[in-house]
Short mmCIF file of C-alpha atoms in Angstrom, two decimals:
data_model
loop_
_atom_site.label_atom_id
_atom_site.label_comp_id
_atom_site.label_asym_id
_atom_site.label_seq_id
_atom_site.Cartn_x
_atom_site.Cartn_y
_atom_site.Cartn_z
CA MET E 30 148.31 240.31 41.63
CA LEU E 31 151.31 242.65 41.21
CA LYS E 32 150.82 242.68 37.43
CA GLN E 33 147.15 243.59 37.89
CA ARG E 34 148.02 246.48 40.24
CA ILE E 35 150.54 247.78 37.71
CA ILE E 36 147.78 247.79 35.09
CA TYR E 37 145.52 249.78 37.44
CA HIS E 38 148.33 252.29 38.04
CA ILE E 39 148.74 252.70 34.27
CA LEU E 40 144.97 253.19 33.86
CA ALA E 41 145.01 255.86 36.60
CA PHE E 42 147.90 257.61 34.86
CA VAL E 43 146.13 257.56 31.48
CA THR E 44 142.83 258.77 32.99
CA VAL E 45 144.39 261.74 34.76
CA ALA E 46 146.37 262.55 31.59
CA ILE E 47 143.10 262.85 29.64
CA TRP E 48 141.52 264.90 32.43
CA GLY E 49 144.53 267.21 32.27
CA VAL E 50 143.35 268.60 28.93
CA THR E 51 139.68 269.05 29.92
CA PHE E 52 140.38 272.47 31.41
CA VAL E 53 141.41 273.73 27.96
CA CYS E 54 138.31 272.15 26.34
CA THR E 55 135.96 273.67 28.92
CA LYS E 56 137.52 277.14 28.44
CA VAL E 57 136.89 276.86 24.69
CA LEU E 58 133.21 276.02 25.28
CA ILE E 59 132.73 278.80 27.85
CA ALA E 60 134.37 281.27 25.44
CA ALA E 61 131.84 280.14 22.81
CA GLY E 62 129.01 281.26 25.12
CA LEU E 63 128.00 278.00 26.83
CA ASP E 64 127.12 278.00 30.53
CA PRO E 65 128.94 275.53 32.86
CA ALA E 66 125.64 273.76 33.64
CA GLN E 67 124.90 273.39 29.92
CA ILE E 68 128.38 272.01 29.24
CA PHE E 69 127.98 269.47 32.03
CA ALA E 70 124.51 268.43 30.85
CA MET E 71 125.46 267.99 27.20
CA ARG E 72 128.64 266.02 27.86
CA PHE E 73 126.90 263.75 30.36
CA ILE E 74 123.84 263.17 28.13
CA ILE E 75 126.09 262.03 25.28
CA ALA E 76 128.15 259.87 27.65
CA TYR E 77 125.01 258.44 29.29
CA LEU E 78 123.55 257.39 25.93
CA GLY E 79 126.89 255.84 25.01
CA LEU E 80 126.90 253.86 28.25
CA TRP E 81 123.42 252.51 27.53
CA VAL E 82 124.64 251.24 24.15
CA ILE E 83 127.45 249.40 25.95
CA CYS E 84 125.04 248.06 28.59
CA LEU E 85 122.60 246.71 26.00
CA ILE E 86 125.46 244.98 24.17
CA ARG E 87 126.98 243.47 27.30
CA LYS E 88 123.68 242.76 29.11
CA GLY E 89 124.06 241.10 32.51
CA GLN E 90 124.37 243.30 35.60
CA ALA E 91 125.40 246.35 33.57
CA SER E 92 121.95 246.56 31.92
CA LYS E 93 119.82 246.21 35.06
CA LEU E 94 117.73 249.25 35.91
CA PHE E 95 117.85 249.56 39.69
CA GLY E 96 119.72 248.41 42.76
CA SER E 97 118.23 248.32 46.24
CA LEU E 98 116.71 251.51 47.69
CA LYS E 99 119.76 251.94 49.91
CA ASP E 100 122.07 251.58 46.93
CA GLU E 101 120.02 254.01 44.82
CA LEU E 102 120.51 256.61 47.56
CA LEU E 103 124.23 255.84 47.40
CA PHE E 104 124.20 256.35 43.62
CA LEU E 105 122.32 259.63 44.10
CA ALA E 106 125.08 260.82 46.45
CA LEU E 107 127.69 259.72 43.90
CA GLY E 108 125.87 261.57 41.10
CA ILE E 109 125.83 264.77 43.17
CA SER E 110 129.38 264.60 44.58
CA GLY E 111 131.13 263.36 41.43
CA GLY E 112 128.74 264.88 38.91
CA SER E 113 126.51 267.92 39.18
CA PHE E 114 127.87 269.65 42.31
CA TYR E 115 131.52 268.90 41.51
CA PHE E 116 131.38 270.41 38.03
CA LEU E 117 129.20 273.35 39.08
CA THR E 118 131.46 274.34 41.98
CA GLU E 119 134.64 273.91 39.92
CA ASN E 120 133.41 275.81 36.85
CA HIS E 121 131.82 278.64 38.83
CA ALA E 122 135.00 278.91 40.90
CA LEU E 123 136.83 279.67 37.63
CA ALA E 124 134.52 282.63 37.12
CA ASN E 125 135.22 284.05 40.58
CA THR E 126 138.93 283.54 41.24
CA GLN E 127 142.26 282.92 39.52
CA ALA E 128 142.55 279.71 37.51
CA CYS E 129 145.74 278.87 39.41
CA ASN E 130 143.85 279.08 42.72
CA VAL E 131 141.19 276.73 41.37
CA SER E 132 143.77 274.25 40.08
CA PHE E 133 145.59 274.13 43.40
CA LEU E 134 142.49 273.86 45.61
CA VAL E 135 140.66 271.31 43.44
CA CYS E 136 143.78 269.15 43.25
CA SER E 137 143.89 269.01 47.06
CA ALA E 138 141.16 266.32 46.82
CA PRO E 139 143.60 263.48 47.71
CA LEU E 140 144.43 265.21 51.01
CA TRP E 141 140.74 265.40 51.95
CA THR E 142 140.25 261.80 50.82
CA LEU E 143 143.04 260.75 53.17
CA LEU E 144 141.50 262.64 56.09
CA LEU E 145 138.02 261.22 55.42
CA SER E 146 139.47 257.69 55.12
CA LEU E 147 141.20 258.02 58.49
CA ILE E 148 138.02 259.39 60.12
CA LEU E 149 135.92 256.51 58.75
CA LYS E 150 138.54 253.97 59.82
CA ARG E 151 138.51 255.36 63.35
CA ALA E 152 134.69 255.19 63.36
CA GLY E 153 134.77 251.56 62.18
CA LYS E 154 133.12 252.31 58.81
CA THR E 155 135.41 250.23 56.61
CA GLU E 156 133.12 248.62 54.01
CA GLY E 157 134.78 248.96 50.62
CA GLN E 158 137.38 251.38 52.01
CA GLU E 159 141.12 251.09 51.49
CA ASN E 160 143.07 250.23 54.62
CA VAL E 161 145.00 253.50 54.87
CA ARG E 162 147.79 253.83 57.42
CA LEU E 163 149.40 257.19 58.08
CA THR E 164 152.97 256.10 57.32
CA PRO E 165 155.99 258.40 56.89
CA LYS E 166 155.95 257.66 53.12
CA ILE E 167 152.35 258.87 52.82
CA ILE E 168 153.05 262.02 54.85
CA ILE E 169 156.23 262.88 52.92
CA GLY E 170 154.63 261.99 49.57
CA THR E 171 151.57 264.15 50.27
CA LEU E 172 153.68 267.12 51.35
CA LEU E 173 155.94 266.76 48.30
CA ALA E 174 152.94 266.59 45.93
CA LEU E 175 151.36 269.67 47.51
CA ALA E 176 154.65 271.58 47.37
CA GLY E 177 155.15 270.56 43.73
CA MET E 178 151.62 271.68 42.88
CA ALA E 179 152.26 275.07 44.48
CA MET E 180 155.49 275.53 42.48
CA THR E 181 153.84 274.39 39.25
CA ILE E 182 150.61 276.35 39.55
CA PHE E 183 151.92 279.56 41.08
CA GLY E 184 155.23 279.55 39.19
CA ARG E 185 154.09 282.32 36.86
CA GLU E 186 151.41 284.13 38.83
CA SER E 187 151.21 285.83 42.19
CA VAL E 188 148.61 284.61 44.63
CA ASN E 189 145.44 286.69 44.89
CA PHE E 190 142.67 285.47 47.15
CA SER E 191 138.97 285.68 46.30
CA PRO E 192 136.90 284.20 49.15
CA LYS E 193 133.88 283.22 47.02
CA GLY E 194 135.86 281.60 44.21
CA ASP E 195 138.38 279.93 46.51
CA LEU E 196 135.65 278.46 48.71
CA LEU E 197 133.86 277.12 45.62
CA ALA E 198 137.11 275.47 44.48
CA LEU E 199 137.59 273.97 47.93
CA ALA E 200 133.99 272.71 47.81
CA ALA E 201 134.78 270.99 44.48
CA ALA E 202 137.78 269.24 46.08
CA LEU E 203 135.61 268.07 48.98
CA CYS E 204 132.97 266.82 46.50
CA TRP E 205 135.56 264.70 44.72
CA ALA E 206 136.87 263.37 48.05
CA VAL E 207 133.33 262.34 49.06
CA TYR E 208 132.85 260.72 45.64
CA SER E 209 136.06 258.72 46.10
CA ILE E 210 135.00 257.55 49.56
CA LEU E 211 131.45 256.59 48.49
CA MET E 212 132.80 254.69 45.48
CA GLY E 213 134.33 252.14 47.87
CA PRO E 214 131.10 250.44 49.01
CA ALA E 215 129.52 250.86 45.56
CA SER E 216 132.45 249.09 43.86
CA ALA E 217 132.20 246.25 46.35
CA ARG E 218 128.69 245.40 45.08
CA TYR E 219 128.46 246.57 41.45
CA GLY E 220 130.53 246.74 38.25
CA SER E 221 132.10 249.98 37.06
CA ILE E 222 129.86 250.38 33.97
CA PHE E 223 126.64 250.04 36.00
CA ILE E 224 127.95 252.48 38.65
CA THR E 225 129.06 255.01 36.04
CA ARG E 226 125.67 254.89 34.33
CA LYS E 227 124.00 255.59 37.68
CA VAL E 228 126.39 258.45 38.43
CA PHE E 229 125.59 260.06 35.08
CA PHE E 230 121.83 259.58 35.54
CA TYR E 231 121.68 261.18 38.97
CA GLY E 232 124.17 263.85 37.97
CA LEU E 233 121.87 264.85 35.10
CA LEU E 234 118.79 264.65 37.29
CA THR E 235 120.24 267.01 39.91
CA ILE E 236 121.51 269.51 37.33
CA ILE E 237 117.98 270.17 35.97
CA PRO E 238 117.15 273.02 38.44
CA PHE E 239 120.27 274.89 37.28
CA LEU E 240 119.44 274.33 33.60
CA LEU E 241 115.98 275.84 34.02
CA THR E 242 117.57 279.23 34.70
CA GLN E 243 119.42 279.20 31.35
CA ASP E 244 118.31 279.79 27.76
CA PRO E 245 119.12 276.90 25.39
CA PRO E 246 122.36 277.46 23.43
CA PRO E 247 121.87 278.41 19.75
CA LEU E 248 122.20 275.51 17.32
CA ALA E 249 124.66 277.53 15.26
CA VAL E 250 127.03 277.61 18.26
CA LEU E 251 126.74 273.86 18.87
CA ALA E 252 127.30 273.09 15.19
CA ALA E 253 130.59 275.01 15.05
CA PRO E 254 133.39 272.43 14.47
CA ARG E 255 135.53 273.80 17.33
CA VAL E 256 132.64 273.56 19.80
CA LEU E 257 131.48 270.16 18.55
CA PHE E 258 134.98 268.64 18.72
CA ASN E 259 135.63 269.82 22.29
CA LEU E 260 132.16 268.76 23.44
CA LEU E 261 132.55 265.26 21.96
CA PHE E 262 136.01 264.93 23.50
CA LEU E 263 134.61 265.84 26.94
CA ALA E 264 131.65 263.48 26.51
CA LEU E 265 133.24 260.38 24.96
CA PHE E 266 136.74 260.46 26.42
CA ALA E 267 136.80 262.62 29.57
CA SER E 268 133.36 261.42 30.75
CA LEU E 269 132.35 258.02 29.31
CA LEU E 270 135.80 256.43 29.03
CA CYS E 271 137.52 258.10 31.97
CA PHE E 272 134.72 257.65 34.52
CA VAL E 273 134.49 253.92 33.71
CA LEU E 274 138.28 253.57 33.96
CA TRP E 275 138.47 255.66 37.14
CA ASN E 276 135.80 253.60 38.89
CA LYS E 277 137.75 250.45 37.93
CA VAL E 278 140.93 252.02 39.30
CA ILE E 279 139.27 252.86 42.62
CA ALA E 280 137.99 249.28 42.89
CA GLY E 281 141.45 247.91 42.02
CA LEU E 282 143.77 250.22 43.98
CA GLY E 283 141.56 251.67 46.70
CA ASN E 284 140.04 255.14 46.98
CA PHE E 285 143.07 256.85 48.56
CA THR E 286 145.79 255.37 46.33
CA ALA E 287 143.73 256.10 43.20
CA THR E 288 142.90 259.66 44.22
CA ASN E 289 146.60 260.44 44.70
CA TYR E 290 146.91 260.56 40.93
CA VAL E 291 144.78 263.74 40.96
CA TYR E 292 147.95 265.53 42.11
CA LEU E 293 149.27 264.99 38.56
CA ASN E 294 146.58 267.19 36.99
CA PRO E 295 148.73 270.38 36.94
CA PHE E 296 151.60 268.34 35.47
CA PHE E 297 149.48 267.21 32.53
CA THR E 298 147.87 270.63 32.11
CA LEU E 299 151.34 272.16 31.70
CA LEU E 300 152.43 269.35 29.39
CA PHE E 301 149.45 269.84 27.07
CA ALA E 302 149.92 273.62 27.21
CA MET E 303 153.45 273.04 25.88
CA LEU E 304 152.33 270.61 23.17
CA LEU E 305 149.13 272.37 22.05
CA LEU E 306 149.76 276.03 22.85
CA GLY E 307 153.52 276.25 22.45
CA GLU E 308 154.11 277.41 26.03
CA THR E 309 157.47 276.90 27.75
CA LEU E 310 158.26 275.68 31.26
CA SER E 311 160.07 277.91 33.73
CA PRO E 312 162.72 276.28 35.97
CA ILE E 313 160.41 276.50 39.00
CA GLU E 314 157.56 274.86 37.08
CA LEU E 315 159.86 272.06 35.92
CA THR E 316 161.02 271.53 39.51
CA GLY E 317 157.40 271.47 40.61
CA CYS E 318 156.51 268.79 38.04
CA VAL E 319 159.37 266.56 39.19
CA THR E 320 158.37 267.09 42.82
CA ILE E 321 154.74 266.15 42.10
CA VAL E 322 155.75 262.91 40.38
CA ALA E 323 158.05 262.01 43.30
CA GLY E 324 155.31 262.78 45.82
CA VAL E 325 152.67 260.73 43.98
CA TYR E 326 155.09 257.79 43.71
CA LEU E 327 155.76 257.83 47.45
CA ALA E 328 152.13 258.33 48.52
CA ALA E 329 150.75 255.73 46.09
CA GLU E 330 153.13 253.02 47.31
CA ASN E 331 151.61 252.71 50.81
#
């Protein structure tokens, strides 16, 4: 059992590490002229088709078409909260406020997941939910992670507030918290591949109204090697692979413990900025990274 939990912790670490570079990939695609809704749709279509290939090979539950009506409504909510609305609010927040504000607010998702978990526990809604207790380790770990994020994200920039952008970023964090909570009961009844396929399907379905307001991107733009590489990375690794792994992690560790790893996003973003862009860490950013890791360790060991 302990060995299995260690494996889930490693999978969570790897997943968040891959997600840490998606911000750079998305910026490349936006700079090439693609709209956030188009980026979401293209990466999820590719990932959705890839999942169907896996489902047809594996057969069994993964290849079934529908669950019960109640479960389909649950999958619809997952597709909206973890798919279309999450990516729309996050990407449009980037267009309306500082990137550092977005990073900080979106990465507050574990805090909202904790609060929602405690509310549901008090209301007696515990199906598929992790048994979260507000221990001193969780409180200290959460505060350390938040403080480390603030040092890491705002280490180079002053804070400027933009109500529209900041509220959109906060909405994205709440979307991810809702996704994490809803994944509990879904994981109790279905496998991660089937759930992920449903999330992608309903995410794509609910993004259609936003796509109708956009002109299709030129083929010449999509065929550019830089655009194609980043799009395929987002689709095959950040979407197909990472969503399947993340849904397994939530089922194995619980929604709160798994979501704590989201605090590491700024850490990996800075790490990849150093490796890929040649940036250097300031002392306050380095201190922030160490503080985040310490906070996640404490909060995840509840």
